[in-house]
Each structure stands twice: as C-alpha cells, then as structure tokens.
Short mmCIF file of C-alpha atoms in Angstrom, two decimals:
data_model
loop_
_atom_site.label_atom_id
_atom_site.label_comp_id
_atom_site.label_asym_id
_atom_site.label_seq_id
_atom_site.Cartn_x
_atom_site.Cartn_y
_atom_site.Cartn_z
CA MET A 3 -10.55 -42.02 69.35
CA THR A 4 -10.53 -39.15 67.29
CA LEU A 5 -12.64 -36.29 66.82
CA SER A 6 -12.59 -36.10 62.78
CA ARG A 7 -9.89 -36.67 60.09
CA LEU A 8 -9.27 -34.56 57.09
CA THR A 9 -7.89 -36.63 54.34
CA VAL A 10 -5.44 -34.54 51.48
CA SER A 11 -3.85 -35.48 48.31
CA ALA A 12 0.20 -34.85 48.29
CA LEU A 13 1.72 -35.84 45.67
CA ARG A 14 0.62 -39.44 44.68
CA ALA A 15 0.49 -40.38 48.55
CA THR A 16 -2.97 -39.68 50.38
CA VAL A 17 -2.04 -38.55 53.61
CA ALA A 18 -5.05 -38.56 56.87
CA VAL A 19 -4.82 -35.81 59.20
CA ASP A 20 -6.76 -37.29 62.80
CA PHE A 21 -7.65 -34.56 65.13
CA ASP A 22 -7.54 -35.52 68.77
CA GLU A 23 -11.11 -35.29 70.26
CA ALA A 24 -9.56 -32.33 72.87
CA MET A 25 -9.34 -30.08 69.10
CA PRO A 26 -11.57 -27.21 69.19
CA VAL A 27 -14.28 -26.93 66.22
CA ALA A 28 -12.66 -23.82 65.59
CA LEU A 29 -8.96 -24.93 64.66
CA ILE A 30 -10.38 -28.21 63.21
CA GLU A 31 -12.59 -25.70 60.41
CA ARG A 32 -9.05 -23.49 59.97
CA VAL A 33 -6.88 -26.71 59.29
CA ARG A 34 -10.00 -27.58 56.56
CA GLU A 35 -9.71 -24.35 54.84
CA ALA A 36 -6.22 -24.24 54.43
CA TRP A 37 -6.16 -27.91 52.80
CA SER A 38 -9.26 -27.30 50.98
CA GLY A 39 -7.06 -26.83 47.46
CA ALA A 40 -5.92 -30.28 48.29
CA LEU A 41 -9.00 -32.71 49.56
CA ALA A 42 -9.37 -35.96 48.34
CA GLY A 43 -12.55 -37.70 47.52
CA ALA A 44 -14.54 -39.56 50.78
CA ASP A 45 -13.12 -43.32 49.38
CA ALA A 46 -9.46 -42.45 49.36
CA VAL A 47 -7.34 -44.88 51.24
CA PRO A 48 -4.96 -43.19 53.43
CA ASP A 49 -0.76 -44.43 52.78
CA ARG A 50 -0.33 -42.42 55.64
CA VAL A 51 -1.96 -41.71 59.35
CA LEU A 52 -0.73 -38.11 61.18
CA GLU A 53 -2.13 -37.47 64.66
CA CYS A 54 -2.87 -33.74 65.34
CA VAL A 55 -3.28 -32.78 68.33
CA ASP A 56 -3.97 -29.22 70.20
CA GLN A 57 -0.43 -27.39 70.81
CA GLN A 58 -2.05 -24.29 72.83
CA ASP A 59 -0.46 -22.26 69.59
CA ASP A 60 -2.58 -22.15 66.15
CA GLU A 61 -0.05 -20.91 63.97
CA ARG A 62 2.49 -22.88 65.18
CA LEU A 63 0.05 -26.24 64.75
CA LEU A 64 -1.12 -25.19 61.39
CA GLU A 65 2.84 -24.59 60.30
CA GLN A 66 4.21 -27.61 61.76
CA LEU A 67 1.25 -30.03 60.01
CA SER A 68 2.28 -28.21 56.49
CA THR A 69 5.75 -29.31 57.37
CA ARG A 70 4.45 -32.80 58.57
CA VAL A 71 2.01 -34.00 55.51
CA THR A 72 5.31 -32.41 53.45
CA LEU A 73 7.46 -35.13 54.96
CA ALA A 74 5.07 -37.73 54.79
CA ALA A 75 4.43 -37.45 51.52
CA LEU A 76 7.76 -37.56 50.31
CA GLU A 77 8.90 -40.28 52.55
CA HIS A 78 6.02 -42.41 50.60
CA GLU A 79 7.41 -41.09 46.93
CA ARG A 80 11.26 -42.21 48.25
CA GLY A 81 12.53 -44.01 45.46
CA ASN A 82 9.94 -43.41 42.90
CA ALA A 83 10.06 -40.34 41.56
CA VAL A 84 12.14 -37.20 41.31
CA LEU A 85 11.29 -35.63 44.00
CA LEU A 86 12.33 -31.54 43.80
CA HIS A 87 12.03 -28.55 46.66
CA ALA A 88 9.92 -26.38 43.74
CA CYS A 89 6.92 -24.39 43.49
CA GLY A 90 5.26 -24.99 40.10
CA VAL A 91 2.81 -24.24 37.79
CA ALA A 92 0.59 -25.64 35.19
CA LEU A 93 -0.68 -24.01 31.46
CA PRO A 94 -3.94 -24.32 29.90
CA ASP A 95 -2.70 -27.47 28.31
CA GLY A 96 -1.30 -29.49 31.32
CA ARG A 97 2.84 -27.93 30.41
CA VAL A 98 4.16 -27.99 33.98
CA ILE A 99 7.14 -25.51 35.01
CA ALA A 100 8.50 -26.03 38.15
CA PHE A 101 10.57 -23.15 39.88
CA VAL A 102 13.54 -24.88 41.97
CA GLY A 103 15.03 -23.24 44.93
CA PRO A 104 16.15 -23.57 48.26
CA SER A 105 13.99 -22.37 51.84
CA GLY A 106 13.58 -18.74 51.57
CA ARG A 107 14.34 -18.07 47.70
CA GLY A 108 11.34 -17.06 47.36
CA LYS A 109 8.85 -20.51 45.58
CA THR A 110 5.69 -19.55 47.43
CA THR A 111 6.00 -15.47 46.21
CA LEU A 112 6.65 -16.44 42.81
CA SER A 113 4.01 -19.32 42.89
CA ARG A 114 1.28 -16.91 44.69
CA ALA A 115 1.61 -14.49 41.40
CA LEU A 116 2.19 -16.72 38.64
CA ALA A 117 -0.50 -18.71 39.70
CA LEU A 118 -3.02 -16.07 39.51
CA GLN A 119 -2.59 -16.56 35.64
CA TYR A 120 -1.89 -20.50 35.53
CA GLY A 121 -2.92 -23.23 37.51
CA TYR A 122 -1.46 -23.83 41.12
CA VAL A 123 0.91 -26.84 41.27
CA SER A 124 2.81 -26.63 44.69
CA ASP A 125 4.49 -23.80 46.30
CA GLU A 126 7.15 -26.36 47.60
CA SER A 127 7.32 -29.30 46.21
CA ILE A 128 6.81 -31.29 43.07
CA ALA A 129 7.16 -35.16 41.98
CA ILE A 130 7.82 -36.32 38.68
CA ASP A 131 7.62 -39.99 37.14
CA ALA A 132 9.13 -41.98 34.54
CA ASP A 133 7.12 -40.60 32.04
CA LEU A 134 7.22 -37.33 33.05
CA ARG A 135 4.21 -36.64 34.76
CA VAL A 136 4.04 -34.33 37.46
CA HIS A 137 2.03 -34.89 40.63
CA PRO A 138 0.23 -31.86 42.23
CA TYR A 139 0.48 -30.67 45.52
CA ARG A 140 -1.88 -28.16 46.39
CA LYS A 141 -0.94 -27.54 50.03
CA PRO A 142 -1.46 -24.09 51.91
CA LEU A 143 1.07 -21.59 50.71
CA SER A 144 3.26 -20.96 53.33
CA VAL A 145 3.55 -17.24 53.49
CA VAL A 146 6.47 -15.97 55.38
CA ARG A 147 6.23 -13.46 58.38
CA PRO A 148 8.38 -11.20 60.75
CA ASN A 149 8.87 -13.18 63.90
CA ALA A 150 6.10 -15.22 63.55
CA PRO A 151 5.09 -18.73 62.18
CA LYS A 152 4.45 -19.07 58.59
CA GLU A 153 0.77 -18.49 57.22
CA GLN A 154 -1.16 -21.38 55.75
CA VAL A 155 -3.03 -19.37 53.03
CA SER A 156 -5.54 -22.00 51.16
CA PRO A 157 -5.48 -21.56 47.52
CA ARG A 158 -8.68 -20.49 47.15
CA THR A 159 -8.09 -18.02 49.73
CA ALA A 160 -4.98 -16.38 48.18
CA GLY A 161 -7.41 -16.31 44.41
CA LEU A 162 -5.17 -18.66 42.76
CA ARG A 163 -6.12 -20.68 39.71
CA GLU A 164 -7.37 -24.49 39.70
CA LEU A 165 -5.46 -27.21 37.66
CA PRO A 166 -6.66 -27.93 33.85
CA ALA A 167 -8.37 -31.14 33.77
CA VAL A 168 -5.73 -32.86 31.60
CA PRO A 169 -2.60 -34.48 32.64
CA LEU A 170 0.52 -32.60 34.21
CA THR A 171 3.88 -32.94 31.91
CA LEU A 172 6.93 -31.70 33.17
CA ALA A 173 7.89 -29.16 30.46
CA ALA A 174 10.76 -26.75 32.40
CA VAL A 175 13.07 -27.24 35.56
CA VAL A 176 14.08 -23.36 36.31
CA LEU A 177 16.58 -22.79 39.07
CA ILE A 178 15.68 -18.87 40.36
CA GLU A 179 17.41 -16.40 41.87
CA ARG A 180 16.51 -12.92 43.20
CA ASP A 181 18.45 -10.14 41.86
CA ASP A 182 16.84 -6.43 43.06
CA ALA A 183 19.49 -4.76 40.40
CA LEU A 184 17.43 -6.35 36.98
CA ALA A 185 14.78 -4.00 35.88
CA ALA A 186 13.28 -6.83 33.95
CA PRO A 187 13.66 -11.28 34.13
CA VAL A 188 17.04 -12.83 32.78
CA VAL A 189 16.37 -16.21 31.42
CA GLU A 190 19.42 -18.44 30.82
CA HIS A 191 19.98 -21.85 29.15
CA LEU A 192 22.49 -23.88 31.69
CA HIS A 193 24.34 -27.07 30.80
CA PHE A 194 23.82 -29.33 33.12
CA ALA A 195 27.35 -29.17 34.61
CA ASP A 196 26.39 -25.78 35.81
CA ALA A 197 22.93 -27.00 37.60
CA VAL A 198 23.59 -30.46 38.67
CA THR A 199 25.53 -28.69 42.24
CA PRO A 200 22.07 -27.01 42.90
CA LEU A 201 19.73 -29.38 41.03
CA VAL A 202 21.38 -32.07 43.94
CA ALA A 203 20.88 -29.54 46.52
CA GLN A 204 16.93 -29.42 46.23
CA ALA A 205 16.17 -33.32 45.41
CA SER A 206 14.95 -35.31 47.99
CA TYR A 207 15.55 -38.91 48.16
CA LEU A 208 17.80 -38.51 45.20
CA GLY A 209 20.01 -41.45 46.09
CA ASP A 210 17.47 -44.16 46.65
CA LEU A 211 16.47 -43.10 42.99
CA PRO A 212 17.41 -45.96 40.24
CA GLY A 213 19.83 -44.91 38.67
CA THR A 214 20.20 -41.76 41.11
CA ILE A 215 21.74 -38.59 39.06
CA VAL A 216 21.54 -40.26 35.73
CA THR A 217 17.99 -40.33 36.14
CA LEU A 218 17.76 -36.80 37.11
CA ALA A 219 20.22 -35.76 33.86
CA ARG A 220 17.63 -38.05 31.80
CA VAL A 221 14.59 -35.99 33.02
CA CYS A 222 16.63 -32.87 32.34
CA GLU A 223 17.81 -33.87 28.71
CA ARG A 224 13.95 -34.81 27.55
CA ILE A 225 13.17 -31.14 28.46
CA GLY A 226 15.72 -29.83 26.68
CA GLY A 227 18.01 -29.06 29.80
CA ILE A 228 17.66 -26.68 32.36
CA ARG A 229 17.24 -22.77 32.75
CA ARG A 230 17.46 -20.14 35.69
CA VAL A 231 15.48 -17.29 35.46
CA ARG A 232 16.84 -14.07 37.44
CA TYR A 233 14.54 -11.20 38.59
CA SER A 234 13.39 -8.78 41.29
CA ASP A 235 10.00 -8.48 41.10
CA ALA A 236 7.83 -12.01 41.18
CA ALA A 237 4.99 -11.20 39.09
CA SER A 238 7.40 -9.70 36.23
CA VAL A 239 8.36 -13.78 35.46
CA ALA A 240 4.88 -14.03 33.76
CA ASP A 241 6.39 -12.15 31.25
CA VAL A 242 8.93 -14.84 29.70
CA ILE A 243 6.94 -17.83 30.57
CA GLU A 244 6.62 -18.52 27.12
CA GLU A 245 10.76 -17.63 26.60
CA LEU A 246 11.66 -20.20 29.67
CA LEU A 247 9.49 -23.00 27.26
CA ALA A 248 11.40 -22.19 24.14
CA SER A 249 13.83 -24.74 23.18
CA GLY A 250 17.57 -23.88 23.86
CA PRO A 251 21.06 -25.10 22.76
CA ALA A 252 21.25 -28.84 21.85
CA PRO A 253 22.07 -30.51 25.04
CA GLU A 254 25.56 -31.68 24.87
CA ALA A 255 25.93 -35.83 24.44
CA TRP A 256 26.65 -37.81 27.67
CA ASP A 257 27.55 -41.55 28.98
CA GLY A 258 25.72 -42.87 32.22
CA ARG A 259 27.75 -44.79 34.55
CA SER A 260 28.05 -46.59 37.25
CA LEU A 261 31.60 -46.37 39.12
CA ALA A 262 33.03 -48.28 42.51
CA VAL A 263 33.29 -45.82 45.48
CA VAL A 264 33.92 -46.61 49.77
CA GLY A 265 30.99 -44.80 50.93
CA THR A 266 31.71 -43.12 54.05
CA ASP A 267 30.96 -46.26 55.79
CA GLY A 268 34.01 -47.54 54.45
CA GLU A 269 31.84 -49.80 52.74
CA LEU A 270 32.34 -50.88 49.03
CA THR A 271 29.50 -49.59 47.03
CA SER A 272 28.62 -48.32 43.48
CA ALA A 273 28.15 -44.81 42.28
CA ASP A 274 25.99 -43.25 39.53
CA ALA A 275 27.97 -40.98 37.08
CA VAL A 276 26.69 -38.95 34.30
CA ASP A 277 30.19 -38.37 32.28
CA PHE A 278 30.21 -35.49 29.62
CA GLY A 279 33.67 -36.33 28.33
CA ASP A 280 35.52 -33.72 29.85
CA VAL A 281 33.58 -33.29 33.27
CA MET A 282 32.22 -35.81 34.77
CA PHE A 283 29.78 -35.78 38.03
CA VAL A 284 29.64 -38.81 40.69
CA LEU A 285 26.97 -39.22 43.34
CA SER A 286 27.48 -42.00 45.82
CA GLY A 287 24.31 -41.18 48.77
CA ARG A 288 24.43 -37.51 49.38
CA LEU A 289 27.77 -36.92 48.15
CA LEU A 290 28.50 -35.54 45.02
CA ARG A 291 31.67 -35.41 43.27
CA ARG A 292 33.10 -33.29 40.07
CA VAL A 293 35.67 -35.17 38.18
CA GLU A 294 37.29 -33.27 35.48
CA GLY A 295 40.59 -33.27 32.99
CA ILE A 296 42.52 -36.62 32.40
CA ALA A 297 40.76 -37.97 35.32
CA THR A 298 37.54 -38.90 34.02
CA ALA A 299 39.39 -40.74 31.06
CA VAL A 300 41.06 -42.39 33.76
CA LEU A 301 37.65 -43.18 35.72
CA ARG A 302 36.26 -44.25 32.12
CA ALA A 303 39.13 -46.90 31.33
CA VAL A 304 38.92 -48.50 34.91
CA ASP A 305 34.70 -48.45 34.29
CA ASP A 306 35.78 -50.25 31.37
CA GLY A 307 37.54 -53.48 32.53
CA GLU A 308 41.10 -51.53 32.63
CA LEU A 309 43.08 -52.55 35.96
CA GLU A 310 46.76 -52.27 35.68
CA SER A 311 48.29 -49.14 35.82
CA ASP A 312 49.83 -49.48 32.31
CA ALA A 313 46.89 -50.03 30.53
CA ILE A 314 45.03 -47.19 31.84
CA VAL A 315 48.11 -44.70 30.52
CA ARG A 316 47.57 -46.59 27.36
CA ARG A 317 44.06 -45.83 27.20
CA VAL A 318 44.16 -42.41 28.51
CA LEU A 319 46.94 -41.94 25.87
CA ASP A 320 44.96 -42.86 23.02
CA GLU A 321 41.87 -41.13 23.93
CA VAL A 322 43.46 -37.32 25.05
CA GLY A 323 47.02 -37.98 23.48
CA PRO A 324 50.28 -36.82 25.33
CA PRO A 325 50.01 -34.55 28.08
CA PRO A 326 52.14 -30.90 26.56
CA GLN A 327 54.60 -31.34 29.41
CA GLY A 328 55.94 -34.04 32.20
CA ASP A 329 55.78 -38.03 31.96
CA ALA A 330 52.23 -39.77 30.73
CA ALA A 331 52.78 -42.47 33.50
CA GLU A 332 53.95 -40.22 35.95
CA LEU A 333 50.94 -37.97 35.48
CA ILE A 334 48.49 -40.53 35.33
CA SER A 335 50.04 -42.33 38.60
CA ASP A 336 49.02 -39.09 40.25
CA VAL A 337 45.73 -39.02 38.96
CA LEU A 338 45.11 -42.54 40.21
CA GLY A 339 46.56 -41.57 43.43
CA ASP A 340 44.32 -38.65 43.97
CA LEU A 341 41.41 -40.75 43.14
CA ALA A 342 41.97 -43.51 45.32
CA ARG A 343 42.20 -40.55 48.05
CA ALA A 344 38.63 -39.32 47.05
CA GLY A 345 37.13 -42.23 47.13
CA PHE A 346 37.33 -43.97 43.57
CA VAL A 347 38.14 -47.28 43.50
CA VAL A 348 41.09 -47.82 41.07
CA PRO A 349 44.17 -49.72 40.61
CA SER A 350 47.18 -48.76 42.76
CA PRO A 351 49.47 -46.08 41.69
CA ALA A 352 52.15 -48.73 42.32
CA ALA A 353 50.48 -51.33 39.98
#
C-alpha cells in the first residue's frame, strides 16, 4: 500500500510516484514542492509508476527521484521523438531555444538565469516531435553543491517564469561552451559536420528513432542549422537571444542514405547516413562513423547498386575525376579494404 501518490508530466509521459506508507509526511511535502512545476492533472493516467521508499537520506532521495523520473520519461519517448540532453527556455510566442551540453557544462545555471525572463522548459531533457513541437519537462532544477547531492529546487522557488499559453516549437539548438576569458558571449553558426559529434553524444535513444541521424539532420536543417554560444557568465546569454534566433548561412545540401554494415555483434544490419558529398556521417547503434574523401564516393556507388570493383572505379572517376597521382584502381581498392575493415559491407577489393 501507498500513503500518497504524486503524478507529474515529464516530456510526453505521465509518471506517478507512489510513496511508501513509512515515508515521513514532511518529506513527501518536500518532494511535492520540488515537483510543483510539473504536476499533472488530477485525472491523469500514468504511463509509468515509480515506488519511492524512505532511504534515511532525504537529499539523496530527492536527487535519485529526479534521475528516476527523467529516465522513465526518456524510456517512454524512446523511438518517438528526438531526445536531447538540454536545457530550454520559451519565448512569449512559443519559440523554444534548446541549449545542449553534457552533465557539468552549466545547463541548470543557464536555465536558471534565462528563465527569469523567459518561460522555463527544462534544465535537463527536451523532447522534439516530428512537427518540431517541444514537450516541456518542468522538473526541479538540479543544482550542484560541493560534496553533497544535487539540490532539487522547484521553478517557483527559483523565481522562474511560467510557460506561455501557446504551443511550443523548436526554434534553435545551441551547443554551449563556457569560456571564462570572454568578456561577452560569442555566437557561431556551425556546419552539421562540426556539430554532429556532440549532438549525437547528447541525444538519448537516437539509434531507436526511425531515420536516426537522418532525422536529427532534418530537424537541424528545419531550424536553420546549429549554433554554438561561448560565454563566461550565464546571465549574459540573455543579451544574445535574438542573435541565436537569427538566420545563419544557408545549410549545405545533403542526402540521407541507408548503408549495410556489420554490427558490433557481427550481424549484418543497416546504418543511416547523412551525406554532404565530401563527408558522410554514418550511425549504427551508438557508433558514429565519419567518412571523408573518395570513400564517400565509393559508398555512394555501393549504395546505388554497384557491386563490382571495376564498376565502382568507373563510377568514382566519373564523380570526382582521376587522382592527382597514383593508379585509380589501386587507390580505390585500398579504400574498399579500409571500408570493409571499418565494418561497411562493400565488394572485396579483389573482386
């Protein structure tokens, strides 16, 4: 039996927390206050149910509960949305800026500073659906403390703003980087090639999403590319919000592909690829491969059905021309060998 239940909205999931009957009432009230920004309606039907048992350490219980609710919400959204390890704020018109970075990069500090002026979306995780709709996760802010569990602070206690009463739509994805030497924030527009590695690293369950890295690339293209902001003081990022939303250079054309690879288990599988011509990014499972130079032309030829080495040589020569030095057939044979050793399914160099 449970003494009480707390039901919260987390991304698109509804997560119920059942408190053990031995849980002190004062502790339950602390949990309720911390999660007051994410309370679900009284009639909400939970997608996940978590049991919360008194651990004799209130601070650690609060921290662990935040992690457990987050993991339950991410698991619920697995394969249904782009899930970014990001904090986010919403402008009055519903446009959302997602600031992406690993743990310890300062996302909570940044969200706490910016959400004094803009609606607080999340300090940890953001879900983006196929229509670029953003699903908020107004969890407690997890504030780092020296030699202690993270403090769980409710948005209300932190003085953060409510969300606007309009649909939330992704407007920008921004990689964050602290640089104490900077007097003012610096905003850069990045090529997908320069952003894909940290983005993939901070995307949950990307390999379970239909299209995987191709879907991620489409999201980035639809919002005008990826930005990076470098800053020393989180509060100063508010000064460059409009710059973060401004249009950047036109994104370079690319194609999406599905390539045959050998998985880590030795089984044949497919891997989604984003092909920019001179560079290609291939994701299979959690493994991200970067392919450059004539190897991209070789993979395109194979993907288009060329299964013999001679035909691949002709196709590559038609596409990129003869090499500045050396024999084309020998060079492409070497590339085929390298690709095969990297796990790509290609014709034998000797074929």
